[in-house]
Coordinates of C-alpha atoms in Angstrom, one line a residue:
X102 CA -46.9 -159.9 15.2
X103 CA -43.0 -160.3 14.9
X104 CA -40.6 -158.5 17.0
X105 CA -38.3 -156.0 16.4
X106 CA -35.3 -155.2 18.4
X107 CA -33.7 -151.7 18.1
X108 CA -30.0 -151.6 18.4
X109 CA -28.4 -147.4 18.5
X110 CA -24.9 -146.6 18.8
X111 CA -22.9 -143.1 18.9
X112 CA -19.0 -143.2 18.8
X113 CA -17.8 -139.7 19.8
X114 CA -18.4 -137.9 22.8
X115 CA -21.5 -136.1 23.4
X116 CA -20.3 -132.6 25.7
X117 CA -24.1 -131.7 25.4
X118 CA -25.1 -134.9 27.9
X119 CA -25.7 -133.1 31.2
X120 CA -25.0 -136.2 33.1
X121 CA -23.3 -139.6 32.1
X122 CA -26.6 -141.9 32.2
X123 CA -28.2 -139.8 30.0
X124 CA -28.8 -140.4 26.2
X125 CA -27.3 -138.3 23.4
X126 CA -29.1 -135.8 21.0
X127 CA -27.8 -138.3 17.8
X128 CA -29.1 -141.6 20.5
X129 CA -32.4 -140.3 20.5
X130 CA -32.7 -139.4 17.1
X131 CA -31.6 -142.5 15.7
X132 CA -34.4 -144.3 18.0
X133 CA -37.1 -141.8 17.3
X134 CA -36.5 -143.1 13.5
X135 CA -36.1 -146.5 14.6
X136 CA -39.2 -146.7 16.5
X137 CA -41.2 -144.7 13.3
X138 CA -39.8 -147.3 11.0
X139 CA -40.8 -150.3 13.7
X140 CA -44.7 -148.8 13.6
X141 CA -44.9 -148.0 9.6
X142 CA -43.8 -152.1 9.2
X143 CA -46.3 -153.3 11.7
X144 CA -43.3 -154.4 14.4
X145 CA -43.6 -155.0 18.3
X146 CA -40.5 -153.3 19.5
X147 CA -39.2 -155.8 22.3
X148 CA -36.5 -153.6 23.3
X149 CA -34.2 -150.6 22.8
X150 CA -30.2 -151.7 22.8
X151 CA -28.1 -148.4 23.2
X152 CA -24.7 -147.6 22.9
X153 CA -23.3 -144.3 24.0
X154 CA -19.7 -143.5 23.3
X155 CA -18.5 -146.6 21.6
X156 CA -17.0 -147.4 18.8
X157 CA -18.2 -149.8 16.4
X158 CA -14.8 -152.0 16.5
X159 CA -15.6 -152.4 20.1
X160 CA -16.6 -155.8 20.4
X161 CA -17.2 -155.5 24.7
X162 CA -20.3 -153.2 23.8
X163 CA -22.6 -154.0 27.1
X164 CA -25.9 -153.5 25.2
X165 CA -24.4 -154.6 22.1
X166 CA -23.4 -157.7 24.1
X167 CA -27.0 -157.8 25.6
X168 CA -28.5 -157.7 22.0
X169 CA -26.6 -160.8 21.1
X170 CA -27.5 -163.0 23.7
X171 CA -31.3 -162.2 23.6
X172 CA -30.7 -162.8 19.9
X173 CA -29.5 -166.6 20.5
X174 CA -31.8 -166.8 22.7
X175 CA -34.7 -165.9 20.0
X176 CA -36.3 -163.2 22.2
X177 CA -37.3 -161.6 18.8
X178 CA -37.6 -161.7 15.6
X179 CA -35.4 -158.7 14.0
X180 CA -33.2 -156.4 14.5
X181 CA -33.7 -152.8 13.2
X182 CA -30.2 -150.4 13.1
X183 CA -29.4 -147.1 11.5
X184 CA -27.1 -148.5 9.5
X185 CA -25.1 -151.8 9.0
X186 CA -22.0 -149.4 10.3
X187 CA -24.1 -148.5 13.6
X188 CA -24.2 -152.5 14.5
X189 CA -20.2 -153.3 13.2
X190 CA -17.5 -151.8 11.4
X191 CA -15.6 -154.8 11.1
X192 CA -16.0 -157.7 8.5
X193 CA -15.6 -160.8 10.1
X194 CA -18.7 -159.9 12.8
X195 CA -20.3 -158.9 9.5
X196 CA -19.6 -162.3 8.1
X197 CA -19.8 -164.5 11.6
X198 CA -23.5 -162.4 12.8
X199 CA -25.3 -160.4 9.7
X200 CA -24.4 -163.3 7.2
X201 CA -23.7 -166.2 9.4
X202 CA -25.1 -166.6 12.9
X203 CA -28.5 -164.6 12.6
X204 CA -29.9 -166.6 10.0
X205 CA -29.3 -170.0 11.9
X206 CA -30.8 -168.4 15.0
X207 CA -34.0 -167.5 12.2
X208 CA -33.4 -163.2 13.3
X209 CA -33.6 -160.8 10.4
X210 CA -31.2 -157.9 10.6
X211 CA -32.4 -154.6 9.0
X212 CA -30.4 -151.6 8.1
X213 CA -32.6 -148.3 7.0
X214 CA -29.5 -145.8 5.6
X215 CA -27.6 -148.4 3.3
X216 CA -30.8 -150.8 2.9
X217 CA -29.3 -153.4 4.0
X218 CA -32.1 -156.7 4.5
X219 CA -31.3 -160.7 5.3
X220 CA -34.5 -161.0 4.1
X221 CA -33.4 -160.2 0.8
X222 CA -30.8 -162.7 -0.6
X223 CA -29.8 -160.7 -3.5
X224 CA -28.8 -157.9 -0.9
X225 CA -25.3 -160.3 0.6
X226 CA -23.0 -159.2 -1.5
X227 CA -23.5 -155.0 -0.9
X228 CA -23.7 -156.3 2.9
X229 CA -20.3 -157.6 2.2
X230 CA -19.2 -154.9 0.5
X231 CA -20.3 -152.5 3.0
X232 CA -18.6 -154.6 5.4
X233 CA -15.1 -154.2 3.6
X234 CA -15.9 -150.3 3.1
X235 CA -16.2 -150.2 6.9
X236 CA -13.1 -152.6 7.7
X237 CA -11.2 -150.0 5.0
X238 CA -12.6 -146.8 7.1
X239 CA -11.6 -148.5 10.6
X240 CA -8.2 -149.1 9.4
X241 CA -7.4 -146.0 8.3
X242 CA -8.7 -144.2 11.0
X243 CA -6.8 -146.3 13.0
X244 CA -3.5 -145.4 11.2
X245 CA -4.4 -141.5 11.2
X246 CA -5.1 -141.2 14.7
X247 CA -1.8 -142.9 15.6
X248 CA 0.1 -141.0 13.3
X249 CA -1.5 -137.8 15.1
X250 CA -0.9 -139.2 18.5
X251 CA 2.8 -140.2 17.7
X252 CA 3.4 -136.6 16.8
X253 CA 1.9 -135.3 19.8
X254 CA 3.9 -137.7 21.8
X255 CA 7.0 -137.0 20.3
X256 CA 6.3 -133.1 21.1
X257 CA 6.2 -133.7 24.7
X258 CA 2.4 -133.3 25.0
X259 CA 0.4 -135.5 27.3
X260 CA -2.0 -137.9 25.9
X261 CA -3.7 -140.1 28.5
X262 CA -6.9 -140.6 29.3
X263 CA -5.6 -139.7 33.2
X264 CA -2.8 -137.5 34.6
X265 CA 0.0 -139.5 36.9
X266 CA -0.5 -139.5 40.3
X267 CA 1.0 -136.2 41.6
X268 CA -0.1 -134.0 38.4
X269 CA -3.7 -132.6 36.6
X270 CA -4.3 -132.2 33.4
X271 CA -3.8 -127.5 32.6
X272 CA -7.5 -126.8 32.1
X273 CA -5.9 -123.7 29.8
X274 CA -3.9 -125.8 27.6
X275 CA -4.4 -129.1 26.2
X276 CA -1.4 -131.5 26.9
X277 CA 0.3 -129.8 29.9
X278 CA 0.5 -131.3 33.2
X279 CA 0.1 -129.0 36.5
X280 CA 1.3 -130.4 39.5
X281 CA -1.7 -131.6 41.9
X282 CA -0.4 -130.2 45.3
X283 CA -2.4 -132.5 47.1
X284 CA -1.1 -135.9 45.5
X285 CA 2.4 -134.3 45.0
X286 CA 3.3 -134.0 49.0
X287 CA 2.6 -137.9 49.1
X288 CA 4.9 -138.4 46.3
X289 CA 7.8 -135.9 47.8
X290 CA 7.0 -138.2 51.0
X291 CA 7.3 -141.3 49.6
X292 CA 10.9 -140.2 47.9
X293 CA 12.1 -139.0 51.0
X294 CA 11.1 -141.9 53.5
X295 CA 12.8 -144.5 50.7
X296 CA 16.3 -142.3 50.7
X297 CA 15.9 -142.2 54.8
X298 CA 16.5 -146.2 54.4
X299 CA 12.7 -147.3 54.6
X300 CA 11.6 -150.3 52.0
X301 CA 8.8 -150.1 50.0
X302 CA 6.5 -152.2 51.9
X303 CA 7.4 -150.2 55.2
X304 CA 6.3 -146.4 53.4
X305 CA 3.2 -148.4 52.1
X306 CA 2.0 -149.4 55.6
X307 CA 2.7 -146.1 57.0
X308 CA 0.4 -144.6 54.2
X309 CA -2.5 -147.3 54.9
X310 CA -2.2 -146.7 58.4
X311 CA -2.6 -143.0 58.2
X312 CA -5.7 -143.5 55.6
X313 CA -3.7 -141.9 52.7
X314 CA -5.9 -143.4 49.3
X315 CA -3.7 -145.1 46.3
X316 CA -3.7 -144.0 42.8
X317 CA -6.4 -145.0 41.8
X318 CA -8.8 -144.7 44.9
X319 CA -7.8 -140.7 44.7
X320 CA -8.8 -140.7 41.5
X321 CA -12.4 -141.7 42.2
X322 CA -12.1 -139.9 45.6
X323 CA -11.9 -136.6 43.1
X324 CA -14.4 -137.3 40.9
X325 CA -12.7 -138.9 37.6
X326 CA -14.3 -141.6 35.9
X327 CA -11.5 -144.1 36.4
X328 CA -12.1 -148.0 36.6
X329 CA -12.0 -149.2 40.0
X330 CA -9.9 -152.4 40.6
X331 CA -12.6 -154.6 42.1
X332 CA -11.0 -157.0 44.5
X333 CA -9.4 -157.1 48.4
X334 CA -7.4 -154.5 49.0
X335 CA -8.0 -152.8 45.9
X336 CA -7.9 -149.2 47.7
X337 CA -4.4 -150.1 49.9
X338 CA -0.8 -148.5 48.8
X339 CA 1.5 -151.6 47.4
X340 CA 4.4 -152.7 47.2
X341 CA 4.6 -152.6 43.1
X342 CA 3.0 -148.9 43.3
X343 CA 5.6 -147.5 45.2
X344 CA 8.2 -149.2 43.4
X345 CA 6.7 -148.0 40.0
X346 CA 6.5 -144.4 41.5
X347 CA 10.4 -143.9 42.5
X348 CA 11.8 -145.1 38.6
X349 CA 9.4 -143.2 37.2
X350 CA 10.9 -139.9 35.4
X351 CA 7.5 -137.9 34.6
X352 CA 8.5 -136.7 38.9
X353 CA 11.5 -135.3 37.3
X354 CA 10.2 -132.8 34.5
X355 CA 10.7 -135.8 31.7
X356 CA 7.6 -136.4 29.7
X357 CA 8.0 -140.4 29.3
X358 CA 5.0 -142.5 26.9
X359 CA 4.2 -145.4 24.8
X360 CA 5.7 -147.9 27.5
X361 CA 2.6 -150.0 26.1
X362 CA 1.3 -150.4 22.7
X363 CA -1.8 -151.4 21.1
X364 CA -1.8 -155.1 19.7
X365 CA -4.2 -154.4 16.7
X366 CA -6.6 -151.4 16.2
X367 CA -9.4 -154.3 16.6
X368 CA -8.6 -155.2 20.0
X369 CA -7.9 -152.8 23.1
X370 CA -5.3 -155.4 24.3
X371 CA -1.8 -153.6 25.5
X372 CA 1.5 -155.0 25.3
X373 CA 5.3 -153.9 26.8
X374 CA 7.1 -152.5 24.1
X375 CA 11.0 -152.4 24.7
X376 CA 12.3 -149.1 26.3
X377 CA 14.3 -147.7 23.3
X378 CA 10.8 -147.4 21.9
X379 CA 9.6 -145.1 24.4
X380 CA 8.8 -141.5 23.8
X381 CA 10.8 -139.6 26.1
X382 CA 10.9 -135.6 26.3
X383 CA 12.5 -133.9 28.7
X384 CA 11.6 -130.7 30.5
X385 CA 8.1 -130.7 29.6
X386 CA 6.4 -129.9 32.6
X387 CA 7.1 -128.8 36.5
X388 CA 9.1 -131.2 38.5
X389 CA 7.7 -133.0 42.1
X390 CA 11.2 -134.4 42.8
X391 CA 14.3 -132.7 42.5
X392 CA 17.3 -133.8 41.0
X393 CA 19.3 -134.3 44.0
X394 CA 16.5 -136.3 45.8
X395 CA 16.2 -138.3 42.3
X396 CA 19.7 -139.5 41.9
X397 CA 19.9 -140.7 45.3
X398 CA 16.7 -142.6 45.6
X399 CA 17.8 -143.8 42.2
X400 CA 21.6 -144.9 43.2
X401 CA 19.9 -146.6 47.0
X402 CA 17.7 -148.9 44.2
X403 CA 20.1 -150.3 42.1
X404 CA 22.7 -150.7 45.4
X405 CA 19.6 -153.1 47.0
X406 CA 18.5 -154.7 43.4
X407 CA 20.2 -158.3 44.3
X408 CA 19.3 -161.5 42.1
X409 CA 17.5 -164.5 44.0
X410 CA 20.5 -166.7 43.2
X411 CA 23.3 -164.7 41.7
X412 CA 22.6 -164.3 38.0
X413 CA 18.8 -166.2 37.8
X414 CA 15.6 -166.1 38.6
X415 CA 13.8 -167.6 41.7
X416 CA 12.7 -171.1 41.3
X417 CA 9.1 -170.2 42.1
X418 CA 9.0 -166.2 41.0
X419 CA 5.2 -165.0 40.0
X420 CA 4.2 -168.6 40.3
X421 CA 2.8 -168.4 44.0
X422 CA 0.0 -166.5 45.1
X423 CA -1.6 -166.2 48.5
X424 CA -4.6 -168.4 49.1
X425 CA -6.1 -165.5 51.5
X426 CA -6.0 -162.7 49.1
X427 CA -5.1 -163.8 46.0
X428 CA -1.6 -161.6 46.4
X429 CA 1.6 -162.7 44.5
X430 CA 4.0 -164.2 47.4
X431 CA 7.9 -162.9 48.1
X432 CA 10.9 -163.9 48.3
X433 CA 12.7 -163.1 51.3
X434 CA 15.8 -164.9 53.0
X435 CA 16.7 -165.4 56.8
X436 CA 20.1 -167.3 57.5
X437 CA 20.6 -169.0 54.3
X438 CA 17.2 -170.0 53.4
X439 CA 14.5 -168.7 51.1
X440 CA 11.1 -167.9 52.2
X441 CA 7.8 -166.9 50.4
X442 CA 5.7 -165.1 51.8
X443 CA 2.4 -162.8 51.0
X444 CA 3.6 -159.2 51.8
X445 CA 0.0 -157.8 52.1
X446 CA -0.4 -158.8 55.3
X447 CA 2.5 -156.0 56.1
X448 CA 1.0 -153.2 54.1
X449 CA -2.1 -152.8 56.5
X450 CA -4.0 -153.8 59.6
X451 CA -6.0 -156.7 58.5
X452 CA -5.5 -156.7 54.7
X453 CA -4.6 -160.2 54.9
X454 CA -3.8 -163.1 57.8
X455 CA -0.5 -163.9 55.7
X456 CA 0.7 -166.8 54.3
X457 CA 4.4 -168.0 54.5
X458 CA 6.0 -171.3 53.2
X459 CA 10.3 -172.0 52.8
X460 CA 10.8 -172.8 49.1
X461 CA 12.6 -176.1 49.8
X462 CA 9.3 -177.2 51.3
X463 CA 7.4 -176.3 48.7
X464 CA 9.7 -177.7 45.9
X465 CA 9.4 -181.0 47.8
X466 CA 5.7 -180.6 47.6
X467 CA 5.9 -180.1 44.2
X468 CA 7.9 -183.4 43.8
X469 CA 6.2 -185.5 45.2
X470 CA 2.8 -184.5 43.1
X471 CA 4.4 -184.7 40.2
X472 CA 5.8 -188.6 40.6
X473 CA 2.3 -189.5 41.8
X474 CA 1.0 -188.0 37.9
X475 CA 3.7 -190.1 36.6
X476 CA 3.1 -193.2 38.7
X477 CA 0.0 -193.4 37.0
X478 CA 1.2 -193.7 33.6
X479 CA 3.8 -196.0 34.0
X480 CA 2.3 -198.8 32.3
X481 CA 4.5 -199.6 29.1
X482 CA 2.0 -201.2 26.4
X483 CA -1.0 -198.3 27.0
X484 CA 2.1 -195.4 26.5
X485 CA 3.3 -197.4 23.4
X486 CA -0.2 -197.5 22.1
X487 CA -0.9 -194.3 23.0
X488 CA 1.8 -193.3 21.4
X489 CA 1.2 -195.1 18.2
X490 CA -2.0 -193.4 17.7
X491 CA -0.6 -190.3 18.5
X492 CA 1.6 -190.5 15.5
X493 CA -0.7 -191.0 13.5
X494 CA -3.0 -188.5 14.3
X495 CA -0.2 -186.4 14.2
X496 CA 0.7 -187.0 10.8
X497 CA -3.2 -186.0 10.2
X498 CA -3.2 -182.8 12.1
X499 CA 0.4 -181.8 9.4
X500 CA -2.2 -182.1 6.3
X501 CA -4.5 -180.0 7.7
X502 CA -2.3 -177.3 9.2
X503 CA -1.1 -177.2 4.8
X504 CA -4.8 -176.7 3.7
X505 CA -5.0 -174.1 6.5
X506 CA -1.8 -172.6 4.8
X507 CA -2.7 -172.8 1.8
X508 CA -6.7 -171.1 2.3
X509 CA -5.2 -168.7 4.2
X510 CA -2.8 -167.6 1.7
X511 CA -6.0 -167.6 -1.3
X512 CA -7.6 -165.8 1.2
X513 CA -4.9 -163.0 1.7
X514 CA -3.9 -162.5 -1.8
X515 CA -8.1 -162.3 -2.7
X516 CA -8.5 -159.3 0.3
X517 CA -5.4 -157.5 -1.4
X518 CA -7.4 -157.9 -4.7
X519 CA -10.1 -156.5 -3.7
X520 CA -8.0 -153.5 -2.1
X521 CA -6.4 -152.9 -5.4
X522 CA -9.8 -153.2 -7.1
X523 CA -11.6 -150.5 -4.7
X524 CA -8.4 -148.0 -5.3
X525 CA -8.8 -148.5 -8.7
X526 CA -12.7 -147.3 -8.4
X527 CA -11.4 -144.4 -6.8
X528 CA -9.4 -143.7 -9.0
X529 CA -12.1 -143.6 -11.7
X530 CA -10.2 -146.4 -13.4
X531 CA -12.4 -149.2 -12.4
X532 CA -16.3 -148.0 -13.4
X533 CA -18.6 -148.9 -10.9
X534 CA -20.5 -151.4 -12.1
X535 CA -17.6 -153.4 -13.4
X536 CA -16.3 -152.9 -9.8
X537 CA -19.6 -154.1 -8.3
X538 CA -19.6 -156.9 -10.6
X539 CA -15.9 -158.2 -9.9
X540 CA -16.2 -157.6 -5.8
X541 CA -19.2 -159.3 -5.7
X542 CA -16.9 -162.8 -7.7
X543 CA -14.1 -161.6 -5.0
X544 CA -16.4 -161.9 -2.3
X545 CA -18.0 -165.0 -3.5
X546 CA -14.7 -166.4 -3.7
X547 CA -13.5 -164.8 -0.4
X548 CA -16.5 -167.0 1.3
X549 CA -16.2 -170.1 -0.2
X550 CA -12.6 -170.5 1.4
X551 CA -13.7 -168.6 4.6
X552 CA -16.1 -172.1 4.4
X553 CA -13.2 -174.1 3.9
X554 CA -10.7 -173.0 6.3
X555 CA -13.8 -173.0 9.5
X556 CA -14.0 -176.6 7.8
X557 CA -10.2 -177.4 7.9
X558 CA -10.4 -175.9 11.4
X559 CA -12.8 -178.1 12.8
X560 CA -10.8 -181.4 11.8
X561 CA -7.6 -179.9 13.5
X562 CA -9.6 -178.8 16.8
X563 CA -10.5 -182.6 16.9
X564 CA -7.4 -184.4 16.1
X565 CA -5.8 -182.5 18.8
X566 CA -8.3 -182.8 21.4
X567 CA -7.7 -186.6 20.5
X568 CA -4.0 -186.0 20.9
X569 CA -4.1 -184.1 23.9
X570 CA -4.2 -186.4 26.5
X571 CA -2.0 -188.9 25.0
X572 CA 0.6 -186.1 24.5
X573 CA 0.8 -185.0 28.3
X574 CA 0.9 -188.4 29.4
X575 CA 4.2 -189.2 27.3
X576 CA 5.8 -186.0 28.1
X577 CA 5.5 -186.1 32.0
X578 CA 6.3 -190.1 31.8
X579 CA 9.7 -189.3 29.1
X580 CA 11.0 -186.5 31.1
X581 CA 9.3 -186.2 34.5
X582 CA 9.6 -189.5 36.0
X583 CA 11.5 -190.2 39.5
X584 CA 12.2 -186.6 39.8
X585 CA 14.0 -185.5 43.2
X586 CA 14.9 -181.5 42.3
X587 CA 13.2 -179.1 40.1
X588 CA 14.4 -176.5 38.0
X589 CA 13.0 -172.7 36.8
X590 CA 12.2 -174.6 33.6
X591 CA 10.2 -177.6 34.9
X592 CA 8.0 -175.3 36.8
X593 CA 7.5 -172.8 33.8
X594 CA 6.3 -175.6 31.7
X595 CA 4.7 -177.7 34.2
X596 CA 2.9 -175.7 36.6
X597 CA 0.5 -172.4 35.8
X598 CA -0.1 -171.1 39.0
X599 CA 0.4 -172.5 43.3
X600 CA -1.7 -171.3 45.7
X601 CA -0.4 -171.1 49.8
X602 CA -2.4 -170.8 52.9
X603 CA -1.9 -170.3 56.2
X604 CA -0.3 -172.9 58.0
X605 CA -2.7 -175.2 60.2
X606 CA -1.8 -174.2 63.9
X607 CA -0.2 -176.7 66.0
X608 CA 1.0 -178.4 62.7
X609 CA 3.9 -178.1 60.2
X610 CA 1.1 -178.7 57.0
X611 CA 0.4 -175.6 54.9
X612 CA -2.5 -175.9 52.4
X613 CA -1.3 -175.9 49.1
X614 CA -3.4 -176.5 46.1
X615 CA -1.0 -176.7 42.9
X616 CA -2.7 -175.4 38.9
X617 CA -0.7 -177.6 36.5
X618 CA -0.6 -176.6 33.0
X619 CA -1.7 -179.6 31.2

């Protein structure tokens, strides 16, 4: 008897789910008709794989990431969804599981709503073009809900999933912030101690030691279904909190968003976007700080904002973290000398037994690992070799970066074909069996290069994992050899991260344990 497995999937929120664990009214229908289907076809059902409240460009689905690995694994024979939309909305894991992967692994993905069947191999090409339907649907969705959200954003309304520390969302109207009374008298606090004189790692110790919860801890502390940082310390006021919280303007009345935006609407990954870009509204809501407190606390932070070195950046900045608890060290500076040092061990009791280390010590560390690397590749007639072949290879690797070029181009210019061709169907210009007729060449074209490029891909991935080793040998032998001093440069290129202990008592050796980047 084979076995079925039956993936569900709901995108929107169910506000008829009495608690969080519990399955939707749409989840439970789609596996009552799932499991009806399984028994009609003579199926075992190995498992149910649900999906509550996520979208189907989410590729970090847990059961959907389940269903996969039992897949590869051949823990069944099938599996049995909805629709092909319920499983993906995005082509390529259309192309890479449905038409690609699944059939290599000998599973047979069913779809009951748009009939989609492996087992059928007349049934790829309206599996492709569902696939490009959905990619079409995602997209635009994407670029209506950011349209809407822009607008709100540039109204002054609120839009996060959370409030900022110090405010709730107005239960009575969507958008507005009310100021949390509780959370607020911490901020006020935190303003006032830093205009008294106090540094930021001072007012954080004073709120650990008096059991105050950070940010995010008061979030779960009142009940909001915020993701918990899990490492040491996690729950401890920081340095970088407080120093977030007095230059931010939302304490002020100013309703400031979009300080991060979305890379692609296929990925959740966030990046910095530059500050003209913000969406800043003033007024919008009820002040914490007022604007007396404000301008001072702002005026004390740029009077104490001092380079490392007058005009750069620390030789070692971000690049050292604490062995003990993983902290980013600090630069500090007693009598002429700089210092790094984990500041978590000053936050609270216990957090961390500390690590500390004087940057010309650690440079000279530094030094002598690297002419030890390049000691060892000092022999003339392998690096000229080495370097022969490399060239070579090289000169392989240029060919097939053009066919990539070129593929990828065909490949464009065939998707904005088919774009064209599906607006002209809507349009009633296009009838719809010519338009099946010429997507289905398009796609059959689209997947012979898709073929090709994976191919072209392949040889590249292998000529430079041939090159690789032969490439960071000549570079640290050309331009690291017999170093004595380093510079910001070196050590952005060179090394990815250091880790610092604690130095070994009754010693001057500190455990250091350096991450290169090659």
């Amino acid at each position: 008897m084979e076995k079925a497995a039956i993936y569900c999937r709901l995108s929107e929120e169910d506000h008829s789910k009495k608690h969080k664990t519990e399955d939707s009214g749409s989840i439970r229908n789609q596996k009552a008709m799932l499991l009806e289907y399984s028994i009609r076809q003579g199926w075992e059902v190995y498992d149910i794989y649900s999906d509550d409240n996520y979208t189907g460009s989410d590729r970090n689905r847990p059961e959907f990431t389940r269903l996969l690995n039992d897949a590869k694994a051949h823990r069944f024979d099938i599996i049995l969804c909805k629709s092909q939309s319920r499983f993906t909305r995005e082509l390529e894991l259309v192309e890479k599981y449905i038409n690609g992967l699944f059939p290599l692994w000998r599973i047979r993905f069913v779809s009951l709503v748009d009939n989609a069947d492996t087992a059928n191999r007349g049934n790829k090409k309206s599996r492709q073009i569902n696939g490009l339907v959905n990619e079409w649907y995602l997209e635009d969705m994407s670029e209506n809900i950011r349209s809407v959200l822009t607008n709100r954003r540039k109204s002054g309304f609120h839009i996060g999933a959370f409030a900022l520390y110090g405010y709730k969302k107005d239960p009575e109207q969507k958008g507005h912030l009310l100021v949390d009374a509780e959370a607020a008298a911490t901020v006020r606090e935190i303003f006032t101690l830093f205009s008294q004189g106090y540094g930021k790692t001072a007012i954080a110790r004073m709120l650990n030691d008096r059991g105050i919860p950070n940010p995010t801890e008061y979030k779960r502390l009142h009940g909001l279904r915020y993701q918990q940082p899990k490492r040491k310390n996690s729950t401890l006021w920081k340095y970088s909190a407080i120093s977030d919280m007095l230059t931010n303007e939302m304490y002020i009345g100013n309703m400031v968003q979009g300080k991060y935006g979305s890379v692609s609407y296929k990925t959740k990954q966030n990046k910095p976007r530059p500050q003209e870009e913000w969406y800043r509204v003033e007024h919008t809501h009820e002040a914490i700080i007022d604007r007396d407190l404000w301008e001072r606390v702002q005026a004390l932070i740029t009077s104490r904002a001092k380079p490392f070195t007058a005009g750069t950046v620390g030789l070692f900045a971000r690049k050292v973290r604490c062995a003990n608890c993983g902290y980013t060290m600090r630069s500090s500076k007693n009598r002429g000398k700089h210092y790094l040092q984990c500041s978590s061990r000053h936050v609270a009791k216990d957090a961390c037994i500390g690590s500390f280390i004087a940057v010309d010590q650690l440079e000279k560390i530094v030094v002598q690992e690297l002419n030890a690397l390049s000691q060892r590749y000092l022999d003339q007639d392998e690096l000229e070799r080495s370097v022969a072949l490399n060239q070579n290879l090289e000169q392989q690797r240029a060919y097939w970066l053009n066919v990539k070029v070129k593929l990828t181009k065909q490949l464009a210019d065939n998707r904005a074909y088919l774009r064209i061709l599906y607006t002209d169907k809507v349009k009633g210009l296009v009838t719809e069996t010519d338009y099946l007729s010429m997507s289905a060449d398009f796609s059959a074209e689209r997947e012979r290069m898709e073929l090709q490029i994976r191919d072209t891909e392949r040889h590249i991935e292998d000529l430079e994992s041939r090159t690789l080793s032969g490439d960071q040998r000549k570079e640290i032998v050309q331009r690291y050899t017999h170093v004595e001093h380093l510079t910001r440069e070196m050590v952005e290129i060179l090394i990815d991260y250091i880790t610092v202990g604690k130095r070994i008592p009754g010693t001057q050796d500190v455990p250091i344990e350096i991450h290169w980047n090659f």
